[in-house]
Coordinates of C-alpha atoms and ligand atoms in Angstrom, one line a residue:
M1 CA 70.8 11.0 44.7
C2 CA 70.6 14.8 45.1
V3 CA 67.3 16.9 45.1
L4 CA 67.1 20.6 44.8
D5 CA 64.0 22.8 44.2
G6 CA 61.8 19.9 43.1
R7 CA 64.4 18.5 40.7
I8 CA 67.1 15.8 40.7
V9 CA 70.5 17.5 40.4
D10 CA 74.1 16.2 40.1
A11 CA 75.4 17.5 43.4
L12 CA 74.6 19.3 46.6
P13 CA 76.7 20.8 49.4
T14 CA 77.9 18.2 51.8
D15 CA 75.9 19.6 54.7
A16 CA 72.5 19.1 52.9
P17 CA 70.0 17.1 54.9
R18 CA 70.1 13.3 54.2
L19 CA 67.6 10.5 54.0
D20 CA 69.1 7.1 54.5
A21 CA 67.7 4.6 51.9
H22 CA 70.4 2.0 52.5
V23 CA 69.5 -1.5 51.2
M24 CA 66.1 -0.2 50.1
V25 CA 64.6 -0.2 46.6
V26 CA 64.5 3.2 45.0
M27 CA 62.4 4.0 42.0
P28 CA 60.9 7.0 40.3
G29 CA 57.3 7.8 41.3
G30 CA 54.7 5.5 39.7
I31 CA 52.9 6.8 36.5
D32 CA 49.4 5.6 35.6
I33 CA 48.9 6.0 31.9
H34 CA 45.2 4.9 31.9
A35 CA 42.8 5.3 34.8
H36 CA 39.4 6.9 35.5
I37 CA 39.7 9.3 38.5
A38 CA 38.0 12.6 37.7
G39 CA 35.2 13.6 35.5
S40 CA 31.5 13.4 35.2
S41 CA 31.4 9.7 34.5
V42 CA 33.5 9.1 37.6
N43 CA 31.0 11.2 39.6
H44 CA 28.1 9.2 38.2
A45 CA 29.9 6.1 39.4
R46 CA 30.4 7.5 42.9
R47 CA 26.7 8.4 43.0
I48 CA 25.5 4.8 42.4
L49 CA 28.1 3.2 44.8
S50 CA 26.7 4.3 48.1
D51 CA 27.2 0.8 49.6
E52 CA 30.9 1.0 48.8
R53 CA 31.2 4.4 50.4
T54 CA 29.6 3.2 53.6
A55 CA 31.8 0.1 53.7
D56 CA 35.1 2.0 53.3
P57 CA 35.1 5.3 55.1
A58 CA 38.5 7.1 54.7
A59 CA 39.5 9.1 57.8
A60 CA 41.5 12.3 57.4
P61 CA 45.2 11.5 57.5
A62 CA 47.4 13.4 60.0
L63 CA 49.0 15.9 57.7
R64 CA 51.7 18.5 58.5
D65 CA 51.3 20.9 55.6
A66 CA 47.6 20.9 54.5
V67 CA 44.1 20.7 55.9
P68 CA 43.5 17.0 55.8
R69 CA 40.2 15.8 54.3
S70 CA 38.2 12.7 55.0
G71 CA 36.5 10.9 52.2
S72 CA 35.4 7.4 51.1
G73 CA 37.2 4.6 49.3
G74 CA 35.9 1.5 47.5
T75 CA 36.6 1.0 43.8
V76 CA 35.9 4.7 43.0
P77 CA 37.4 6.8 45.9
S78 CA 36.4 10.4 46.5
T79 CA 38.8 13.1 45.1
F80 CA 41.1 13.7 48.2
T81 CA 41.2 10.0 49.0
T82 CA 42.2 9.2 45.4
G83 CA 45.2 11.5 45.8
Y84 CA 46.1 10.2 49.2
R85 CA 45.9 6.5 48.2
Y86 CA 47.8 6.8 44.9
A87 CA 50.6 8.7 46.7
G88 CA 50.4 6.1 49.5
L89 CA 51.3 3.4 46.9
G90 CA 54.2 5.5 45.5
Y91 CA 52.3 6.8 42.5
T92 CA 52.9 10.5 41.7
T93 CA 51.4 11.0 38.2
V94 CA 48.0 9.8 36.9
F95 CA 46.0 10.3 33.7
D96 CA 42.2 10.1 33.4
A97 CA 41.7 8.3 30.1
A98 CA 38.3 9.5 29.0
V99 CA 36.8 12.9 29.5
A100 CA 33.9 14.3 27.4
P101 CA 35.2 17.8 26.3
V102 CA 31.9 19.4 27.4
S103 CA 32.6 18.2 31.0
A104 CA 36.3 19.3 31.1
R105 CA 35.5 22.1 33.5
D106 CA 34.2 19.6 36.0
T107 CA 37.2 17.4 35.5
H108 CA 39.6 20.3 36.2
A109 CA 37.6 21.1 39.4
Q110 CA 37.9 17.5 40.5
L111 CA 41.6 17.4 39.8
D112 CA 42.1 20.6 41.7
D113 CA 40.6 18.6 44.7
T114 CA 43.0 15.6 44.1
P115 CA 46.2 16.5 45.9
I116 CA 49.8 15.3 45.4
I117 CA 49.5 13.5 42.1
D118 CA 50.3 15.4 38.9
A119 CA 47.4 14.7 36.5
G120 CA 46.0 15.2 33.1
F121 CA 43.3 13.8 30.9
F122 CA 42.5 12.5 27.4
A123 CA 39.7 14.2 25.5
L124 CA 37.1 11.9 23.8
M125 CA 37.0 12.6 20.1
G126 CA 36.2 9.3 18.3
N127 CA 32.4 9.9 18.2
D128 CA 32.4 13.7 18.2
A129 CA 29.7 14.9 15.8
Y130 CA 31.7 17.8 14.3
L131 CA 34.8 15.7 13.9
L132 CA 32.9 12.8 12.3
Q133 CA 31.4 15.3 9.7
Q134 CA 35.0 16.4 8.8
V135 CA 36.1 12.8 8.5
A136 CA 33.2 11.9 6.3
A137 CA 33.8 15.0 4.1
G138 CA 37.5 14.1 3.8
E139 CA 38.4 17.4 5.5
R140 CA 41.4 16.0 7.4
D141 CA 43.2 19.3 7.8
R142 CA 40.1 20.9 9.3
A143 CA 39.7 17.8 11.5
R144 CA 43.3 18.3 12.7
D145 CA 42.8 22.0 13.4
Y146 CA 39.6 21.2 15.3
T147 CA 41.5 18.6 17.3
A148 CA 44.2 21.1 18.2
W149 CA 41.6 23.7 19.2
L150 CA 39.7 21.2 21.3
L151 CA 42.8 20.0 23.2
G152 CA 43.7 23.6 24.1
A153 CA 40.1 24.7 24.8
T154 CA 39.6 21.9 27.3
G155 CA 43.1 21.7 28.8
A156 CA 43.5 18.1 27.7
Y157 CA 46.7 16.2 27.2
A158 CA 45.9 13.7 24.4
I159 CA 43.4 12.5 21.9
K160 CA 41.2 9.6 23.0
I161 CA 39.1 7.4 20.8
V162 CA 36.5 5.0 22.3
N163 CA 34.8 2.5 20.1
P164 CA 35.3 4.8 17.0
G165 CA 31.9 5.6 15.4
G166 CA 30.2 2.9 17.5
V167 CA 29.1 5.2 20.4
E168 CA 27.4 7.5 17.9
L169 CA 25.7 4.4 16.4
W170 CA 24.6 3.2 19.8
K171 CA 22.8 6.5 20.3
R172 CA 20.7 5.3 17.3
N173 CA 20.0 2.0 19.0
I174 CA 22.4 -0.1 16.9
R175 CA 24.7 -2.0 19.2
T176 CA 27.9 -2.8 17.5
V177 CA 30.2 -1.9 14.7
K178 CA 31.2 -5.4 13.4
S179 CA 34.3 -4.3 11.5
I180 CA 36.5 -1.2 11.1
D181 CA 35.1 -0.7 7.6
D182 CA 31.4 -0.7 8.7
T183 CA 29.3 2.4 8.4
S184 CA 29.4 4.2 11.7
G185 CA 27.1 6.8 13.2
V186 CA 27.9 9.1 10.3
P187 CA 28.1 7.6 6.8
G188 CA 31.6 7.8 5.4
A189 CA 33.2 8.1 8.8
T190 CA 34.2 4.5 9.2
P191 CA 36.2 3.4 12.3
R192 CA 39.2 3.1 10.1
A193 CA 38.9 6.7 8.8
I194 CA 38.3 8.0 12.3
M195 CA 41.4 6.3 13.6
E196 CA 43.6 7.3 10.7
T197 CA 42.5 11.0 10.9
L198 CA 43.1 11.2 14.6
A199 CA 46.4 9.3 14.5
D200 CA 47.7 11.6 11.8
A201 CA 46.4 14.7 13.7
A202 CA 48.4 13.6 16.8
A203 CA 51.5 13.0 14.7
T204 CA 51.3 16.2 12.7
L205 CA 50.7 18.3 15.8
A206 CA 53.7 16.4 17.4
L207 CA 51.7 15.8 20.6
P208 CA 53.7 14.2 23.4
H209 CA 51.3 11.2 23.5
P210 CA 50.1 9.5 20.3
V211 CA 46.4 8.8 19.7
H212 CA 45.0 6.6 22.6
I213 CA 42.6 4.0 21.3
H214 CA 39.9 1.9 22.9
C215 CA 39.0 -0.4 19.9
N216 CA 35.6 -1.4 18.6
N217 CA 34.0 -4.6 20.1
L218 CA 35.4 -4.4 23.6
G219 CA 34.7 -7.4 25.7
L220 CA 33.2 -9.6 23.0
P221 CA 34.5 -13.1 22.1
G222 CA 36.5 -13.1 18.9
N223 CA 37.3 -9.4 19.2
V224 CA 41.1 -10.0 18.8
S225 CA 40.6 -9.8 15.0
T226 CA 39.1 -6.3 15.3
T227 CA 42.0 -5.2 17.5
L228 CA 44.6 -6.6 15.0
D229 CA 42.7 -4.9 12.1
S230 CA 42.9 -1.6 14.0
M231 CA 46.6 -2.0 14.6
R232 CA 47.2 -2.9 11.0
A233 CA 45.1 0.0 9.8
L234 CA 47.5 2.3 11.6
S235 CA 50.6 0.4 10.7
G236 CA 53.7 2.6 10.6
R237 CA 51.9 5.3 12.7
R238 CA 52.4 5.7 16.5
A239 CA 49.4 4.6 18.4
H240 CA 48.6 3.5 22.0
F241 CA 46.0 0.8 22.4
A242 CA 44.3 0.9 25.8
H243 CA 43.4 -2.0 28.1
A244 CA 44.4 -4.6 25.5
Q245 CA 43.2 -7.4 27.7
F246 CA 39.6 -6.5 27.0
H247 CA 40.3 -6.7 23.3
A248 CA 42.2 -10.0 23.1
Y249 CA 39.6 -12.8 23.0
A250 CA 39.4 -15.5 20.4
G251 CA 36.3 -17.6 19.8
G252 CA 32.9 -16.2 19.0
N253 CA 30.6 -17.1 16.1
G254 CA 29.3 -20.1 18.0
K255 CA 32.7 -21.1 19.3
P256 CA 33.5 -20.7 23.0
W257 CA 35.5 -17.8 24.3
A258 CA 39.3 -18.4 24.3
S259 CA 42.5 -16.5 24.8
G260 CA 43.7 -14.4 21.9
A261 CA 46.6 -13.1 23.8
K262 CA 49.3 -15.0 21.9
Q263 CA 48.1 -13.7 18.6
L264 CA 47.9 -10.1 19.8
I265 CA 51.2 -10.0 21.6
A266 CA 53.0 -11.5 18.7
Y267 CA 51.9 -8.5 16.6
I268 CA 52.8 -6.0 19.3
N269 CA 56.2 -7.6 19.8
A270 CA 57.0 -7.2 16.1
H271 CA 55.7 -3.6 15.7
D272 CA 57.7 -0.9 17.5
E273 CA 55.1 1.8 16.7
V274 CA 52.4 0.1 18.9
S275 CA 52.2 0.4 22.7
I276 CA 49.6 -0.9 25.0
D277 CA 48.5 -0.8 28.6
V278 CA 47.2 -4.2 29.7
G279 CA 44.0 -3.5 31.6
Q280 CA 44.5 -6.5 33.8
V281 CA 41.4 -7.9 35.4
M282 CA 41.8 -8.5 39.2
L283 CA 39.5 -11.0 40.8
G284 CA 37.2 -9.2 43.1
H285 CA 35.1 -6.0 43.0
A286 CA 35.4 -3.5 40.2
T287 CA 33.3 -0.8 38.7
T288 CA 33.1 -0.5 34.9
V289 CA 33.2 3.1 33.7
T290 CA 33.4 3.8 30.0
A291 CA 32.3 6.1 27.2
D292 CA 31.3 2.8 25.4
G293 CA 27.7 2.9 26.4
A294 CA 26.8 -0.1 24.2
V295 CA 29.2 -2.3 26.2
E296 CA 27.6 -1.3 29.4
Y297 CA 24.2 -2.1 28.1
L298 CA 25.4 -5.7 27.4
L299 CA 27.0 -5.9 30.9
H300 CA 23.9 -4.6 32.6
A301 CA 21.7 -7.1 30.6
S302 CA 23.9 -10.1 31.5
S303 CA 24.7 -9.2 35.1
G304 CA 21.4 -7.6 36.1
R305 CA 23.4 -5.0 38.1
R306 CA 22.3 -1.4 38.4
W307 CA 23.6 0.9 35.7
V308 CA 24.0 4.4 34.3
N309 CA 23.9 5.3 30.6
V310 CA 24.3 8.9 29.4
D311 CA 24.1 10.5 26.0
V312 CA 26.6 13.3 26.0
E313 CA 25.3 15.7 23.4
L314 CA 27.3 15.8 20.1
E315 CA 30.4 14.3 21.7
T316 CA 30.2 10.8 23.2
G317 CA 28.3 8.5 25.6
C318 CA 28.9 7.1 29.1
G319 CA 28.0 4.0 30.9
I320 CA 28.6 2.5 34.3
V321 CA 27.9 -0.9 35.9
P322 CA 29.4 -2.1 39.2
Y323 CA 30.8 -5.6 38.7
E324 CA 32.5 -8.5 40.4
Y325 CA 35.1 -10.7 38.7
R326 CA 34.6 -14.1 40.5
D327 CA 37.2 -16.8 40.3
A328 CA 34.2 -19.3 39.9
A329 CA 33.1 -17.5 36.7
A330 CA 34.5 -18.9 33.4
V331 CA 34.8 -15.6 31.5
A332 CA 36.2 -13.6 34.5
S333 CA 38.9 -16.3 34.9
L334 CA 39.7 -16.2 31.2
Q335 CA 40.1 -12.4 31.4
W336 CA 42.4 -12.7 34.4
V337 CA 44.5 -15.2 32.4
V338 CA 44.5 -13.1 29.2
G339 CA 45.9 -10.1 30.9
L340 CA 48.7 -12.1 32.6
E341 CA 49.6 -13.7 29.3
L342 CA 50.0 -10.3 27.6
F343 CA 52.4 -9.3 30.4
L344 CA 54.3 -12.6 30.5
L345 CA 54.7 -13.0 26.7
S346 CA 55.7 -9.3 26.1
E347 CA 59.2 -8.9 24.8
D348 CA 59.4 -5.1 25.4
P349 CA 58.3 -3.8 28.8
W350 CA 58.7 -0.2 27.5
R351 CA 55.6 -0.8 25.2
V352 CA 53.5 -3.1 27.4
V353 CA 52.8 -1.2 30.5
L354 CA 50.8 -1.8 33.7
S355 CA 47.1 -0.8 34.2
T356 CA 43.9 -2.3 35.4
D357 CA 42.0 0.3 33.6
H358 CA 41.1 1.5 37.1
P359 CA 38.4 0.9 38.2
N360 CA 37.2 -1.3 35.2
G361 CA 39.4 -4.3 35.7
G362 CA 40.0 -3.6 39.4
A363 CA 40.9 -0.6 41.6
F364 CA 44.4 0.9 41.5
T365 CA 44.8 -0.3 45.1
S366 CA 45.2 -3.8 43.6
Y367 CA 48.5 -2.9 41.8
P368 CA 50.7 -4.4 44.5
E369 CA 48.9 -7.7 44.1
L370 CA 49.3 -7.6 40.4
I371 CA 53.0 -6.9 40.7
R372 CA 53.2 -10.0 43.0
L373 CA 51.5 -12.1 40.3
L374 CA 54.1 -10.9 37.8
M375 CA 57.1 -11.4 40.0
D376 CA 56.2 -14.6 41.9
R377 CA 55.5 -17.7 39.8
A378 CA 54.8 -20.0 42.7
Y379 CA 52.1 -17.6 43.9
R380 CA 50.7 -17.1 40.4
D381 CA 50.5 -20.9 39.7
D382 CA 48.7 -21.4 43.0
R383 CA 46.1 -18.7 42.2
L384 CA 45.7 -20.2 38.7
K385 CA 44.6 -23.5 40.3
G386 CA 41.8 -21.7 42.1
V387 CA 40.1 -20.2 39.0
N388 CA 37.5 -21.6 36.7
Q389 CA 39.3 -23.8 34.1
K390 CA 36.5 -24.1 31.6
L391 CA 37.8 -21.7 28.9
L392 CA 41.5 -22.1 29.6
A393 CA 42.3 -25.0 27.2
G394 CA 45.2 -24.0 24.9
S395 CA 46.0 -20.8 26.9
A396 CA 49.7 -20.1 27.3
L397 CA 49.4 -19.5 31.1
A398 CA 47.6 -22.8 31.6
D399 CA 50.3 -24.5 29.7
G400 CA 52.9 -23.0 32.0
L401 CA 54.7 -19.7 31.9
A402 CA 57.9 -19.6 33.9
R403 CA 58.7 -15.9 33.5
E404 CA 59.0 -13.8 36.7
Y405 CA 59.4 -10.0 36.3
T406 CA 62.5 -8.5 37.8
L407 CA 62.4 -5.3 39.8
R408 CA 64.0 -3.5 36.9
E409 CA 61.1 -4.6 34.6
I410 CA 58.5 -3.6 37.2
A411 CA 60.2 -0.1 37.3
I412 CA 59.8 0.0 33.5
I413 CA 56.1 -1.1 33.3
T414 CA 55.0 1.2 36.1
R415 CA 57.3 4.2 35.6
A416 CA 59.8 4.5 32.7
G417 CA 57.6 2.9 30.1
P418 CA 54.5 5.1 30.7
A419 CA 56.7 8.2 30.9
R420 CA 58.2 7.4 27.5
Q421 CA 54.8 6.6 25.9
L422 CA 53.3 9.8 27.4
G423 CA 56.3 11.9 26.2
L424 CA 57.1 13.1 29.7
A425 CA 60.8 13.7 29.5
N426 CA 61.2 14.7 33.2
K427 CA 59.4 11.8 34.6
G428 CA 60.0 8.0 34.9
H429 CA 63.7 8.3 35.6
L430 CA 66.1 9.5 38.3
G431 CA 68.7 11.3 36.2
A432 CA 69.7 14.9 36.7
G433 CA 66.9 17.2 35.5
A434 CA 64.1 14.8 36.3
D435 CA 61.2 15.8 38.6
A436 CA 62.1 14.7 42.1
D437 CA 59.3 12.2 42.3
I438 CA 60.8 9.2 44.1
T439 CA 59.5 6.1 45.8
I440 CA 61.5 4.1 48.3
Y441 CA 60.5 0.6 49.3
A442 CA 61.8 -1.5 52.1
R443 CA 62.5 -5.0 50.8
D444 CA 60.0 -7.7 51.8
A445 CA 59.7 -11.3 50.8
N446 CA 56.0 -10.7 50.3
I447 CA 56.2 -8.5 47.1
A448 CA 52.6 -7.3 47.5
A449 CA 53.3 -6.1 51.0
M450 CA 56.5 -4.3 49.8
F451 CA 54.7 -2.4 47.0
S452 CA 51.6 -1.5 49.0
T453 CA 53.5 0.4 51.7
P454 CA 56.5 2.4 50.5
R455 CA 58.7 3.6 53.3
Y456 CA 59.2 7.0 51.7
V457 CA 57.5 8.9 48.9
I458 CA 59.0 12.2 47.6
K459 CA 56.8 14.3 45.3
A460 CA 58.5 17.3 43.6
G461 CA 61.2 17.2 46.3
E462 CA 58.7 17.1 49.2
L463 CA 58.6 14.1 51.5
V464 CA 54.9 13.2 51.4
V465 CA 55.2 9.7 52.9
E466 CA 57.5 9.2 55.9
E467 CA 58.0 5.8 57.6
G468 CA 55.0 4.5 55.6
Q469 CA 52.7 7.3 56.8
L470 CA 51.2 10.0 54.6
R471 CA 52.4 13.3 56.1
R472 CA 52.1 16.0 53.4
A473 CA 49.7 16.6 50.6
P474 CA 51.0 19.4 48.4
P475 CA 48.8 20.6 45.4
S476 CA 49.6 18.8 42.1
R477 CA 50.5 20.0 38.7
R478 CA 48.2 19.8 35.7
L479 CA 49.5 18.2 32.5
Y480 CA 48.0 19.5 29.3
V481 CA 48.9 20.7 25.8
R482 CA 48.0 23.8 23.8
P483 CA 48.9 23.0 20.2
P484 CA 48.7 25.6 17.5
Y485 CA 46.0 25.5 14.8
D486 CA 44.8 27.5 11.8
D487 CA 42.2 29.9 13.0
A488 CA 40.1 29.4 9.8
V489 CA 38.5 26.4 11.5
M490 CA 36.7 28.8 13.9
R491 CA 34.3 30.3 11.4
D492 CA 32.9 26.9 10.4
L493 CA 33.0 25.6 14.0
S494 CA 31.1 28.8 15.3
A495 CA 28.4 28.2 12.8
W496 CA 28.1 24.5 13.8
F497 CA 27.9 25.4 17.5
E498 CA 25.3 28.1 16.8
R499 CA 23.2 25.5 15.0
Y500 CA 23.5 22.3 17.0
A501 CA 25.0 22.9 20.5
T502 CA 23.0 23.9 23.6
I503 CA 26.1 25.8 24.9
A504 CA 27.5 29.0 23.3
L505 CA 31.0 28.5 21.9
A506 CA 32.3 31.4 24.0
N507 CA 31.3 29.5 27.1
Y508 CA 32.9 26.2 26.1
P509 CA 36.6 26.7 26.7
V510 CA 37.9 26.3 30.3
A511 CA 40.2 28.8 32.0
P512 CA 43.8 27.7 31.4
P513 CA 45.3 25.7 34.2
R514 CA 47.8 27.7 36.3
D515 CA 50.7 25.5 35.2
A516 CA 52.4 26.0 31.9
P517 CA 51.4 23.6 29.1
V518 CA 53.6 20.6 28.2
P519 CA 55.3 21.7 25.0
V520 CA 54.4 20.2 21.7
G521 CA 56.4 19.9 18.5
A522 CA 59.6 18.2 17.3
G523 CA 62.2 18.1 20.0
A524 CA 59.8 18.9 22.8
Ligands
LIG601 ZN1 39.6 3.1 30.5

């Protein structure tokens, strides 16, 4: 494999320096399609996790190219430590999945302080007051133009929907949208209409990533029917459904919780236009961070843990509750099983990709353990015996799933698949023209050990991890889009801002990132 000027090329002069990766495992750099690493919600989480910071101080690494920075770890590491630890696992690209547009400036500042990993974020739009008005009025063209303006103004990469219409309703003290045809926070803007409008906007604008959806009713028993209704509502349209594990429960209405993974994955397997990231729950500590404030209220009420809830004016909400998934707990054990079932029953690794919804289901530092669960049946079955069995009757995993992921399949669900879903043509592969983001692992019978300490990591052609040690921390690239729109939307939007927002429209857009935008449009 030949590397020149940050790219993989076909050939080099014979006297070029060499790195010997003989008998090692070589993959593209890891790509996280859905995590929470930068933004005001992440900072709120850091603020209430003082005990985690004390328990996991992160000393400054011995770097050769940059001023090293100390920090703190835990489930929500500080900015520099986030970059160092992702790179230390062989990950070189990460997306923050939920940023309120009004806090985009803060997110860019945090990403500027997160070295090594190329990063972007998805802008929250599923409860945006201006957008909901356009949906309710049937003004879908104006909604699309607003969407395009908002992506460019905030330097975002994709459209995110969280609990469509339900967060706006939560701000009025109504806790859930029961079905996708219920009245949401704005009459006429049903969850169905919001999802259709934004899925069509992403498609018409030819964004590299389709609409990215966190469905209604997250974490509730019986919610698999809502998830399937949402997928059917967008049938024939490209859509990515986030952390599907949290949306794949049967039961409810007086019946006990049960796995709905078989039903959900059967639909996904049969529909090429749908992709998901799993949002695996890992047993242990986590911190739930979401724009879905209503969910966090329920979690706080049931766990008694400290919490944050924020009303982000006109745009969205935000909630945080630190959490522990205990193997003695029936629901946590079911969630752990449901995620593994989605992975193990998936027929297309390109469309069912790895995430823990970091830090919601577990921190990204648990990925090596998750990979071991997927590749090592004996280990998985052993862990299964140790979890609470109460809600596992009839689950596919409890009945026995023999599948073991191959290294090739792991490379797809952690690299090539996310790159394809994100529309990143130069990432997730090692062909000529690809970004030279390369991770090299020494083989180890313990798969978790192998994936937790790559021998070498190369980022944009620079050797950042050498012999398992982080040695360089170059600045990262920002990934964002700047789609075109009809300027006519601005007159209406200016009047709206004047009337309702506490910020002047002229102060709202962020300075464009220094990198060029990722192109949009057919053939991009
Ligand atoms: Zn998330």
